[in-house]
């Protein structure tokens, strides 16, 4: 009678953690989707550059979504990142082009980091030490950033700074992945600098979350803040740092975005926060906190972007299909997550 | 708890002050008062309401106060539903802006048929409105089902319609922008000839009254709060939490339909990507400014509605100071942060402690002022 | 004497809004000593412990550890000072692995070495015989295992002071024995242990000394051999207990012609909570109970009766008529009331007032569209606040600010207001003070002699023996026996629970 109780239950659900379970689902679904796109749609999808373009376009989102995931894992949320990205690109654009004699690239990078950090620090302070709900704080942060963007400069404009343009047009070619155009010209596959930055950040943050005390604290605080406190974790500081990291990522993401589009505009990165949240969720992060993974977030962004590409290549020309399909996919992912977690709970009970 | 050294009458006074200050409605009412005073200081005519005539020669009241009441109506109506959803589900619906687009688009589809600029309306306005109500409720039901049956967090569940809503709205009318030919349709967002008060104000009052009656004559309030505070024990007391959450979302859907009527009627047409943009944020902020916990549980409907008007008052005030509309959010955000900062329990506690220390160091002579402030905690 | 004062707390004061939780409390713990901290609910035990562990900051007083004054501002400080704690509620993170829960928040390194951590955790789990894997997610473990993990964590910290705040409430007997063995080992190693529990047996089994608190004040510190049980209870209550003995005799059993009418009857009832189908009935005016070890399915049975879990099979009759009970409301309509096991999770609605909490069930019965007027609600609330002697500032006070015993009375009032014919009380006396416990037991018998049928569940067998006239014994989620009359003795219950394969 005792032996039975002592045996650790052996079902698959029991052995895998929530985080890994959701990660696996995401990767499988992404692969299925992309492979079926290659098989059934062919065309652009057959070329590796299609994939690299997704990376080029979505590098800023990857970076900001990673920051978002960390905040979400800690049990918070940050609505401000789209606004911060817009503010960063506008400020850098104004600095680079409107300073007499042209601005310095490094200084513009510093500006970007400073803005991101500042938002992170102020919001983090209000959330963790003043105990105001993160949703409200960062919502106000978003409004503030959007407003400030137009105060910095009302109209969109392209940056002409030569050093900047050079950096912007830098392409890193990938050997053996190129393809031939219809005319038989070889086009080398390439990625932009932003992609390298994004991938480095993914790796770094993955390692931070997995192997550092701070990273594990994010999970603990998100899982149960009360318990985390009792376990000797400085909950307030942990929450604060999660927002600081997210702010920093918004700053870096903002600069990469700026590098990609090469302009400043108040309407830049509209809705990026929601895309970041959606990617995190598709990547298996739960808004309730404590569950999530940076690799999952990367796949979340890739899935989201692939859906958009698939919709437009599938010949559903009308603009509305993109929105509807993304909504439907999001719904599908959420339902799958919900059902899997439910099944898991059920199998544990039995 | 403190002040036991104060004399009895002063003590009584302080208790009253404490009660007033710690009341949920204090912050929104204070905010309204401060806004009113600031406006009066810069413009003595701020509260002047004049009776004039509009382009069509109909009498119309005008003045900042009327503008506030008029343009705050949609947010106030949405705040009603948002308060319920927040209380029951412990989360917010971020899709209301998008669902306004859907409901509005459906309304136009019924009114105009497939022709974007018909000569007459194709169906009575009431039918169009009822269809919009059904559509709004269906959207609410969709969100509600995800939240209550599938137990997805509200913000995430409503993210779906937030993402897809405006596309669905465009799809309903195949991206055409129908214009309603009947001038009667413009009554709902404008004025009815002969009645000088803007109609949205009446619609808002009607909604508030209906909600008041519902709260008085049903147990919606008690059930919603029970579910929001402790779902498990509500269930063991015979309440169906799934149903209550679902109902909250459906009611919000209805509020969305009403707001959509006003929004669409104001311009007699629609712009899918712009209509009611960011209104979900306004409605959520209204709930928060009213001092309601965004994590659910106890709620005060009137505080939320007041919160909506604080927000509108602020907007109108900022316009009066000639601030460009695109820069408006920065100022709004600053004020909102200040408001929530000073209503945060933690901050109040710290300020209270600070004042207490100050009081002790200054001594008993200045008890009155500091005492009042220290009562601001709790 | 080789008594070495390990921990000295002197003149501790702590005030919460409206309550002076601790007034000038002293507490001393010697090296290698197991020291029980006793008191009624609201006496200040938990507050004292939370002050010591840095969860609350004290208003006044000093804490000395090893003779040196220490300042403890957070649980981290306490850990670093060598104080580790196992709390009553499980304070671990369910989303992390077992090993992480044992090691997170400890040490100064910035990097987590997974392999080393898992190895150490594995060794520890094996040493303590805990049936869990180091890499398993904590949420996938049973509550008892989670509690053992918390204990393992505390023990592994090589602490000077170990605080156990009601750690046994979710453990079964063998696990409690295991824990006691560990405590004795640690004691031999010179660790000072503070042990808080409501179970008097456990105190007398392992402790050396007892400190009693009452109403936030120190009553005294006693050697265990100098303080017999009756006196301990008297000290905790502040008055001599008239009796804890035979309250059953005071109340007449229900004697009407309809006394053998079956108020409720279930045949092969089964729910999705994993209990085997069971048969059950209760007569009018009868008090019966489910007994068995924790996790034997006692609560699950009554939850199935009330429709709190999903019923998946069986037939139910109320007063001889077949009815269907799918959800709590069905049961309520049939005159069944259920006071749940976990007051905080299933019972109270924390932010609502005492009044709203009292009228809730009756209000739900009355219907969605027929709210009580304020006057009616106040009348009901005031009536029961008086009747059950609920200590609350007013009917408008939020229930969460009441003490545990009073919260329980409010929930009881909620169900009594419904005037049920059949009342189910699942652990109504858990975690509440002795005085209220006796009040509740008396009330149960009083209600029964008035014709109400009551099912009573308690972890304390003597409490059930005092109140019930028939006991249903459970083991491994199965009904294994029924005892009544002469058979109602401690030893009979034990042997029935142990069953044929008993190796006692």
mmCIF file with all atom_site columns, C-alpha atoms in Angstrom, chain C residues 250-422:
data_model
loop_
_atom_site.group_PDB
_atom_site.id
_atom_site.type_symbol
_atom_site.label_atom_id
_atom_site.label_alt_id
_atom_site.label_comp_id
_atom_site.label_asym_id
_atom_site.label_entity_id
_atom_site.label_seq_id
_atom_site.pdbx_PDB_ins_code
_atom_site.Cartn_x
_atom_site.Cartn_y
_atom_site.Cartn_z
_atom_site.occupancy
_atom_site.B_iso_or_equiv
_atom_site.pdbx_formal_charge
_atom_site.auth_seq_id
_atom_site.auth_comp_id
_atom_site.auth_asym_id
_atom_site.auth_atom_id
_atom_site.pdbx_PDB_model_num
ATOM 1   C CA . UNK C 1 250 ? -25.539 16.849 27.854  1.00 0.00 ? 250 UNK C CA 1
ATOM 2   C CA . UNK C 1 251 ? -27.624 16.774 24.760  1.00 0.00 ? 251 UNK C CA 1
ATOM 3   C CA . UNK C 1 252 ? -30.632 14.630 24.206  1.00 0.00 ? 252 UNK C CA 1
ATOM 4   C CA . UNK C 1 253 ? -30.584 12.647 21.044  1.00 0.00 ? 253 UNK C CA 1
ATOM 5   C CA . UNK C 1 254 ? -33.397 13.462 18.652  1.00 0.00 ? 254 UNK C CA 1
ATOM 6   C CA . UNK C 1 255 ? -36.408 11.348 19.579  1.00 0.00 ? 255 UNK C CA 1
ATOM 7   C CA . UNK C 1 256 ? -39.345 11.843 17.311  1.00 0.00 ? 256 UNK C CA 1
ATOM 8   C CA . UNK C 1 257 ? -41.349 9.302  15.408  1.00 0.00 ? 257 UNK C CA 1
ATOM 9   C CA . UNK C 1 258 ? -39.600 10.396 12.221  1.00 0.00 ? 258 UNK C CA 1
ATOM 10  C CA . UNK C 1 259 ? -36.170 9.815  13.712  1.00 0.00 ? 259 UNK C CA 1
ATOM 11  C CA . UNK C 1 260 ? -35.460 6.892  11.440  1.00 0.00 ? 260 UNK C CA 1
ATOM 12  C CA . UNK C 1 261 ? -36.442 8.709  8.286   1.00 0.00 ? 261 UNK C CA 1
ATOM 13  C CA . UNK C 1 262 ? -33.596 8.746  5.846   1.00 0.00 ? 262 UNK C CA 1
ATOM 14  C CA . UNK C 1 263 ? -32.998 12.414 5.114   1.00 0.00 ? 263 UNK C CA 1
ATOM 15  C CA . UNK C 1 264 ? -30.358 11.603 2.579   1.00 0.00 ? 264 UNK C CA 1
ATOM 16  C CA . UNK C 1 265 ? -29.407 8.406  0.891   1.00 0.00 ? 265 UNK C CA 1
ATOM 17  C CA . UNK C 1 266 ? -26.815 7.692  -1.765  1.00 0.00 ? 266 UNK C CA 1
ATOM 18  C CA . UNK C 1 267 ? -26.217 4.469  -3.649  1.00 0.00 ? 267 UNK C CA 1
ATOM 19  C CA . UNK C 1 268 ? -22.936 3.921  -5.464  1.00 0.00 ? 268 UNK C CA 1
ATOM 20  C CA . UNK C 1 269 ? -22.204 7.603  -5.529  1.00 0.00 ? 269 UNK C CA 1
ATOM 21  C CA . UNK C 1 270 ? -19.043 8.492  -7.401  1.00 0.00 ? 270 UNK C CA 1
ATOM 22  C CA . UNK C 1 271 ? -17.358 11.758 -8.331  1.00 0.00 ? 271 UNK C CA 1
ATOM 23  C CA . UNK C 1 272 ? -14.475 12.686 -10.591 1.00 0.00 ? 272 UNK C CA 1
ATOM 24  C CA . UNK C 1 273 ? -12.228 13.300 -7.576  1.00 0.00 ? 273 UNK C CA 1
ATOM 25  C CA . UNK C 1 274 ? -11.067 9.713  -7.619  1.00 0.00 ? 274 UNK C CA 1
ATOM 26  C CA . UNK C 1 275 ? -13.136 8.053  -4.882  1.00 0.00 ? 275 UNK C CA 1
ATOM 27  C CA . UNK C 1 276 ? -14.580 4.594  -5.275  1.00 0.00 ? 276 UNK C CA 1
ATOM 28  C CA . UNK C 1 277 ? -18.381 4.451  -5.462  1.00 0.00 ? 277 UNK C CA 1
ATOM 29  C CA . UNK C 1 278 ? -19.850 4.481  -1.964  1.00 0.00 ? 278 UNK C CA 1
ATOM 30  C CA . UNK C 1 279 ? -23.184 3.992  -0.247  1.00 0.00 ? 279 UNK C CA 1
ATOM 31  C CA . UNK C 1 280 ? -24.304 6.361  2.426   1.00 0.00 ? 280 UNK C CA 1
ATOM 32  C CA . UNK C 1 281 ? -27.359 7.467  4.345   1.00 0.00 ? 281 UNK C CA 1
ATOM 33  C CA . UNK C 1 282 ? -28.201 9.720  7.236   1.00 0.00 ? 282 UNK C CA 1
ATOM 34  C CA . UNK C 1 283 ? -31.306 9.762  9.425   1.00 0.00 ? 283 UNK C CA 1
ATOM 35  C CA . UNK C 1 284 ? -33.138 12.759 10.705  1.00 0.00 ? 284 UNK C CA 1
ATOM 36  C CA . UNK C 1 285 ? -31.430 14.241 13.753  1.00 0.00 ? 285 UNK C CA 1
ATOM 37  C CA . UNK C 1 286 ? -28.411 11.990 13.397  1.00 0.00 ? 286 UNK C CA 1
ATOM 38  C CA . UNK C 1 287 ? -24.806 13.076 13.686  1.00 0.00 ? 287 UNK C CA 1
ATOM 39  C CA . UNK C 1 288 ? -22.463 10.863 11.738  1.00 0.00 ? 288 UNK C CA 1
ATOM 40  C CA . UNK C 1 289 ? -18.993 11.315 10.385  1.00 0.00 ? 289 UNK C CA 1
ATOM 41  C CA . UNK C 1 290 ? -16.419 10.213 7.875   1.00 0.00 ? 290 UNK C CA 1
ATOM 42  C CA . UNK C 1 291 ? -13.122 9.212  9.363   1.00 0.00 ? 291 UNK C CA 1
ATOM 43  C CA . UNK C 1 292 ? -9.858  8.027  7.936   1.00 0.00 ? 292 UNK C CA 1
ATOM 44  C CA . UNK C 1 293 ? -6.390  9.313  7.318   1.00 0.00 ? 293 UNK C CA 1
ATOM 45  C CA . UNK C 1 294 ? -5.867  12.490 5.443   1.00 0.00 ? 294 UNK C CA 1
ATOM 46  C CA . UNK C 1 295 ? -6.249  11.778 1.758   1.00 0.00 ? 295 UNK C CA 1
ATOM 47  C CA . UNK C 1 296 ? -8.433  8.735  2.416   1.00 0.00 ? 296 UNK C CA 1
ATOM 48  C CA . UNK C 1 297 ? -11.293 10.438 0.599   1.00 0.00 ? 297 UNK C CA 1
ATOM 49  C CA . UNK C 1 298 ? -13.350 11.818 3.484   1.00 0.00 ? 298 UNK C CA 1
ATOM 50  C CA . UNK C 1 299 ? -13.721 15.266 1.998   1.00 0.00 ? 299 UNK C CA 1
ATOM 51  C CA . UNK C 1 300 ? -14.222 13.901 -1.479  1.00 0.00 ? 300 UNK C CA 1
ATOM 52  C CA . UNK C 1 301 ? -17.218 11.886 -0.252  1.00 0.00 ? 301 UNK C CA 1
ATOM 53  C CA . UNK C 1 302 ? -19.032 14.858 1.187   1.00 0.00 ? 302 UNK C CA 1
ATOM 54  C CA . UNK C 1 303 ? -18.077 16.969 -1.769  1.00 0.00 ? 303 UNK C CA 1
ATOM 55  C CA . UNK C 1 304 ? -19.740 14.369 -3.962  1.00 0.00 ? 304 UNK C CA 1
ATOM 56  C CA . UNK C 1 305 ? -22.862 14.516 -1.790  1.00 0.00 ? 305 UNK C CA 1
ATOM 57  C CA . UNK C 1 306 ? -22.999 18.278 -2.148  1.00 0.00 ? 306 UNK C CA 1
ATOM 58  C CA . UNK C 1 307 ? -22.185 18.218 -5.859  1.00 0.00 ? 307 UNK C CA 1
ATOM 59  C CA . UNK C 1 308 ? -19.014 20.226 -5.319  1.00 0.00 ? 308 UNK C CA 1
ATOM 60  C CA . UNK C 1 309 ? -17.060 17.820 -7.508  1.00 0.00 ? 309 UNK C CA 1
ATOM 61  C CA . UNK C 1 310 ? -18.549 16.473 -10.706 1.00 0.00 ? 310 UNK C CA 1
ATOM 62  C CA . UNK C 1 311 ? -20.731 13.486 -9.902  1.00 0.00 ? 311 UNK C CA 1
ATOM 63  C CA . UNK C 1 312 ? -20.165 10.717 -12.428 1.00 0.00 ? 312 UNK C CA 1
ATOM 64  C CA . UNK C 1 313 ? -22.322 7.954  -11.126 1.00 0.00 ? 313 UNK C CA 1
ATOM 65  C CA . UNK C 1 314 ? -24.779 6.733  -8.514  1.00 0.00 ? 314 UNK C CA 1
ATOM 66  C CA . UNK C 1 315 ? -28.286 7.450  -7.330  1.00 0.00 ? 315 UNK C CA 1
ATOM 67  C CA . UNK C 1 316 ? -29.307 9.936  -4.682  1.00 0.00 ? 316 UNK C CA 1
ATOM 68  C CA . UNK C 1 317 ? -32.513 10.116 -2.638  1.00 0.00 ? 317 UNK C CA 1
ATOM 69  C CA . UNK C 1 318 ? -33.563 12.988 -0.411  1.00 0.00 ? 318 UNK C CA 1
ATOM 70  C CA . UNK C 1 319 ? -36.285 12.053 2.070   1.00 0.00 ? 319 UNK C CA 1
ATOM 71  C CA . UNK C 1 320 ? -36.971 8.979  -0.001  1.00 0.00 ? 320 UNK C CA 1
ATOM 72  C CA . UNK C 1 321 ? -37.433 10.831 -3.252  1.00 0.00 ? 321 UNK C CA 1
ATOM 73  C CA . UNK C 1 322 ? -34.950 10.353 -6.050  1.00 0.00 ? 322 UNK C CA 1
ATOM 74  C CA . UNK C 1 323 ? -33.262 13.614 -6.974  1.00 0.00 ? 323 UNK C CA 1
ATOM 75  C CA . UNK C 1 324 ? -30.382 14.694 -9.141  1.00 0.00 ? 324 UNK C CA 1
ATOM 76  C CA . UNK C 1 325 ? -27.570 16.689 -7.587  1.00 0.00 ? 325 UNK C CA 1
ATOM 77  C CA . UNK C 1 326 ? -25.141 17.938 -10.197 1.00 0.00 ? 326 UNK C CA 1
ATOM 78  C CA . UNK C 1 327 ? -24.016 21.194 -8.706  1.00 0.00 ? 327 UNK C CA 1
ATOM 79  C CA . UNK C 1 328 ? -24.014 22.844 -5.285  1.00 0.00 ? 328 UNK C CA 1
ATOM 80  C CA . UNK C 1 329 ? -27.202 24.721 -6.032  1.00 0.00 ? 329 UNK C CA 1
ATOM 81  C CA . UNK C 1 330 ? -29.110 21.460 -6.547  1.00 0.00 ? 330 UNK C CA 1
ATOM 82  C CA . UNK C 1 331 ? -27.975 20.289 -3.147  1.00 0.00 ? 331 UNK C CA 1
ATOM 83  C CA . UNK C 1 332 ? -28.910 23.575 -1.547  1.00 0.00 ? 332 UNK C CA 1
ATOM 84  C CA . UNK C 1 333 ? -32.375 23.361 -3.035  1.00 0.00 ? 333 UNK C CA 1
ATOM 85  C CA . UNK C 1 334 ? -32.721 19.989 -1.373  1.00 0.00 ? 334 UNK C CA 1
ATOM 86  C CA . UNK C 1 335 ? -31.866 21.439 2.003   1.00 0.00 ? 335 UNK C CA 1
ATOM 87  C CA . UNK C 1 336 ? -28.234 20.349 2.089   1.00 0.00 ? 336 UNK C CA 1
ATOM 88  C CA . UNK C 1 337 ? -25.556 22.732 3.335   1.00 0.00 ? 337 UNK C CA 1
ATOM 89  C CA . UNK C 1 338 ? -21.803 22.222 3.190   1.00 0.00 ? 338 UNK C CA 1
ATOM 90  C CA . UNK C 1 339 ? -19.138 23.941 5.203   1.00 0.00 ? 339 UNK C CA 1
ATOM 91  C CA . UNK C 1 340 ? -15.955 23.311 3.230   1.00 0.00 ? 340 UNK C CA 1
ATOM 92  C CA . UNK C 1 341 ? -12.676 22.012 4.525   1.00 0.00 ? 341 UNK C CA 1
ATOM 93  C CA . UNK C 1 342 ? -10.484 24.914 3.512   1.00 0.00 ? 342 UNK C CA 1
ATOM 94  C CA . UNK C 1 343 ? -11.996 28.048 4.930   1.00 0.00 ? 343 UNK C CA 1
ATOM 95  C CA . UNK C 1 344 ? -9.737  30.458 3.105   1.00 0.00 ? 344 UNK C CA 1
ATOM 96  C CA . UNK C 1 345 ? -9.922  28.871 -0.321  1.00 0.00 ? 345 UNK C CA 1
ATOM 97  C CA . UNK C 1 346 ? -13.485 27.568 -0.396  1.00 0.00 ? 346 UNK C CA 1
ATOM 98  C CA . UNK C 1 347 ? -15.303 29.388 2.346   1.00 0.00 ? 347 UNK C CA 1
ATOM 99  C CA . UNK C 1 348 ? -14.893 33.073 2.867   1.00 0.00 ? 348 UNK C CA 1
ATOM 100 C CA . UNK C 1 349 ? -15.221 35.783 0.281   1.00 0.00 ? 349 UNK C CA 1
ATOM 101 C CA . UNK C 1 350 ? -12.475 37.904 1.746   1.00 0.00 ? 350 UNK C CA 1
ATOM 102 C CA . UNK C 1 351 ? -13.230 41.423 0.618   1.00 0.00 ? 351 UNK C CA 1
ATOM 103 C CA . UNK C 1 352 ? -16.961 41.232 1.193   1.00 0.00 ? 352 UNK C CA 1
ATOM 104 C CA . UNK C 1 353 ? -18.476 42.246 4.508   1.00 0.00 ? 353 UNK C CA 1
ATOM 105 C CA . UNK C 1 354 ? -19.575 39.878 7.236   1.00 0.00 ? 354 UNK C CA 1
ATOM 106 C CA . UNK C 1 355 ? -23.147 40.722 6.307   1.00 0.00 ? 355 UNK C CA 1
ATOM 107 C CA . UNK C 1 356 ? -22.740 39.822 2.658   1.00 0.00 ? 356 UNK C CA 1
ATOM 108 C CA . UNK C 1 357 ? -20.902 36.651 3.600   1.00 0.00 ? 357 UNK C CA 1
ATOM 109 C CA . UNK C 1 358 ? -23.700 35.603 5.916   1.00 0.00 ? 358 UNK C CA 1
ATOM 110 C CA . UNK C 1 359 ? -26.581 36.181 3.525   1.00 0.00 ? 359 UNK C CA 1
ATOM 111 C CA . UNK C 1 360 ? -24.805 34.820 0.442   1.00 0.00 ? 360 UNK C CA 1
ATOM 112 C CA . UNK C 1 361 ? -26.143 31.261 0.413   1.00 0.00 ? 361 UNK C CA 1
ATOM 113 C CA . UNK C 1 362 ? -29.712 32.213 1.283   1.00 0.00 ? 362 UNK C CA 1
ATOM 114 C CA . UNK C 1 363 ? -29.564 34.990 -1.277  1.00 0.00 ? 363 UNK C CA 1
ATOM 115 C CA . UNK C 1 364 ? -28.499 32.563 -3.974  1.00 0.00 ? 364 UNK C CA 1
ATOM 116 C CA . UNK C 1 365 ? -31.373 30.288 -2.972  1.00 0.00 ? 365 UNK C CA 1
ATOM 117 C CA . UNK C 1 366 ? -33.820 33.154 -3.140  1.00 0.00 ? 366 UNK C CA 1
ATOM 118 C CA . UNK C 1 367 ? -32.769 33.950 -6.648  1.00 0.00 ? 367 UNK C CA 1
ATOM 119 C CA . UNK C 1 368 ? -30.864 36.310 -8.864  1.00 0.00 ? 368 UNK C CA 1
ATOM 120 C CA . UNK C 1 369 ? -33.733 38.709 -9.364  1.00 0.00 ? 369 UNK C CA 1
ATOM 121 C CA . UNK C 1 370 ? -34.826 38.972 -5.764  1.00 0.00 ? 370 UNK C CA 1
ATOM 122 C CA . UNK C 1 371 ? -32.153 40.665 -3.693  1.00 0.00 ? 371 UNK C CA 1
ATOM 123 C CA . UNK C 1 372 ? -32.740 41.167 -0.005  1.00 0.00 ? 372 UNK C CA 1
ATOM 124 C CA . UNK C 1 373 ? -33.224 44.734 1.082   1.00 0.00 ? 373 UNK C CA 1
ATOM 125 C CA . UNK C 1 374 ? -30.431 46.233 3.124   1.00 0.00 ? 374 UNK C CA 1
ATOM 126 C CA . UNK C 1 375 ? -32.629 46.163 6.233   1.00 0.00 ? 375 UNK C CA 1
ATOM 127 C CA . UNK C 1 376 ? -33.375 42.463 5.817   1.00 0.00 ? 376 UNK C CA 1
ATOM 128 C CA . UNK C 1 377 ? -29.718 41.683 5.268   1.00 0.00 ? 377 UNK C CA 1
ATOM 129 C CA . UNK C 1 378 ? -28.672 43.603 8.361   1.00 0.00 ? 378 UNK C CA 1
ATOM 130 C CA . UNK C 1 379 ? -31.379 41.884 10.402  1.00 0.00 ? 379 UNK C CA 1
ATOM 131 C CA . UNK C 1 380 ? -30.125 38.445 9.351   1.00 0.00 ? 380 UNK C CA 1
ATOM 132 C CA . UNK C 1 381 ? -26.513 39.358 9.954   1.00 0.00 ? 381 UNK C CA 1
ATOM 133 C CA . UNK C 1 382 ? -27.107 40.902 13.361  1.00 0.00 ? 382 UNK C CA 1
ATOM 134 C CA . UNK C 1 383 ? -29.209 37.947 14.427  1.00 0.00 ? 383 UNK C CA 1
ATOM 135 C CA . UNK C 1 384 ? -26.445 35.459 13.726  1.00 0.00 ? 384 UNK C CA 1
ATOM 136 C CA . UNK C 1 385 ? -23.594 37.641 14.934  1.00 0.00 ? 385 UNK C CA 1
ATOM 137 C CA . UNK C 1 386 ? -25.397 37.588 18.261  1.00 0.00 ? 386 UNK C CA 1
ATOM 138 C CA . UNK C 1 387 ? -26.479 33.966 18.144  1.00 0.00 ? 387 UNK C CA 1
ATOM 139 C CA . UNK C 1 388 ? -23.029 32.586 17.380  1.00 0.00 ? 388 UNK C CA 1
ATOM 140 C CA . UNK C 1 389 ? -21.199 35.265 19.336  1.00 0.00 ? 389 UNK C CA 1
ATOM 141 C CA . UNK C 1 390 ? -19.150 36.390 16.336  1.00 0.00 ? 390 UNK C CA 1
ATOM 142 C CA . UNK C 1 391 ? -16.533 38.927 17.334  1.00 0.00 ? 391 UNK C CA 1
ATOM 143 C CA . UNK C 1 392 ? -16.594 41.616 14.667  1.00 0.00 ? 392 UNK C CA 1
ATOM 144 C CA . UNK C 1 393 ? -16.553 45.395 14.760  1.00 0.00 ? 393 UNK C CA 1
ATOM 145 C CA . UNK C 1 394 ? -19.747 45.560 12.725  1.00 0.00 ? 394 UNK C CA 1
ATOM 146 C CA . UNK C 1 395 ? -21.699 43.696 10.097  1.00 0.00 ? 395 UNK C CA 1
ATOM 147 C CA . UNK C 1 396 ? -19.912 45.814 7.488   1.00 0.00 ? 396 UNK C CA 1
ATOM 148 C CA . UNK C 1 397 ? -16.403 44.718 8.428   1.00 0.00 ? 397 UNK C CA 1
ATOM 149 C CA . UNK C 1 398 ? -14.690 42.757 5.658   1.00 0.00 ? 398 UNK C CA 1
ATOM 150 C CA . UNK C 1 399 ? -14.582 39.140 6.731   1.00 0.00 ? 399 UNK C CA 1
ATOM 151 C CA . UNK C 1 400 ? -10.874 38.839 5.958   1.00 0.00 ? 400 UNK C CA 1
ATOM 152 C CA . UNK C 1 401 ? -10.033 41.043 8.923   1.00 0.00 ? 401 UNK C CA 1
ATOM 153 C CA . UNK C 1 402 ? -11.661 38.620 11.376  1.00 0.00 ? 402 UNK C CA 1
ATOM 154 C CA . UNK C 1 403 ? -9.747  35.898 13.196  1.00 0.00 ? 403 UNK C CA 1
ATOM 155 C CA . UNK C 1 404 ? -9.933  32.337 11.888  1.00 0.00 ? 404 UNK C CA 1
ATOM 156 C CA . UNK C 1 405 ? -12.446 31.126 14.452  1.00 0.00 ? 405 UNK C CA 1
ATOM 157 C CA . UNK C 1 406 ? -14.773 34.029 13.814  1.00 0.00 ? 406 UNK C CA 1
ATOM 158 C CA . UNK C 1 407 ? -14.513 33.592 10.072  1.00 0.00 ? 407 UNK C CA 1
ATOM 159 C CA . UNK C 1 408 ? -15.540 29.986 10.563  1.00 0.00 ? 408 UNK C CA 1
ATOM 160 C CA . UNK C 1 409 ? -18.537 31.110 12.610  1.00 0.00 ? 409 UNK C CA 1
ATOM 161 C CA . UNK C 1 410 ? -19.575 33.480 9.825   1.00 0.00 ? 410 UNK C CA 1
ATOM 162 C CA . UNK C 1 411 ? -19.486 30.639 7.321   1.00 0.00 ? 411 UNK C CA 1
ATOM 163 C CA . UNK C 1 412 ? -21.464 28.515 9.750   1.00 0.00 ? 412 UNK C CA 1
ATOM 164 C CA . UNK C 1 413 ? -23.975 31.343 10.096  1.00 0.00 ? 413 UNK C CA 1
ATOM 165 C CA . UNK C 1 414 ? -24.250 31.481 6.318   1.00 0.00 ? 414 UNK C CA 1
ATOM 166 C CA . UNK C 1 415 ? -25.417 27.886 6.224   1.00 0.00 ? 415 UNK C CA 1
ATOM 167 C CA . UNK C 1 416 ? -27.546 27.962 9.349   1.00 0.00 ? 416 UNK C CA 1
ATOM 168 C CA . UNK C 1 417 ? -29.400 30.940 7.927   1.00 0.00 ? 417 UNK C CA 1
ATOM 169 C CA . UNK C 1 418 ? -30.523 28.638 5.141   1.00 0.00 ? 418 UNK C CA 1
ATOM 170 C CA . UNK C 1 419 ? -32.149 26.379 7.769   1.00 0.00 ? 419 UNK C CA 1
ATOM 171 C CA . UNK C 1 420 ? -30.857 23.230 6.113   1.00 0.00 ? 420 UNK C CA 1
ATOM 172 C CA . UNK C 1 421 ? -32.201 19.816 6.939   1.00 0.00 ? 421 UNK C CA 1
ATOM 173 C CA . UNK C 1 422 ? -28.832 18.252 6.382   1.00 0.00 ? 422 UNK C CA 1
#
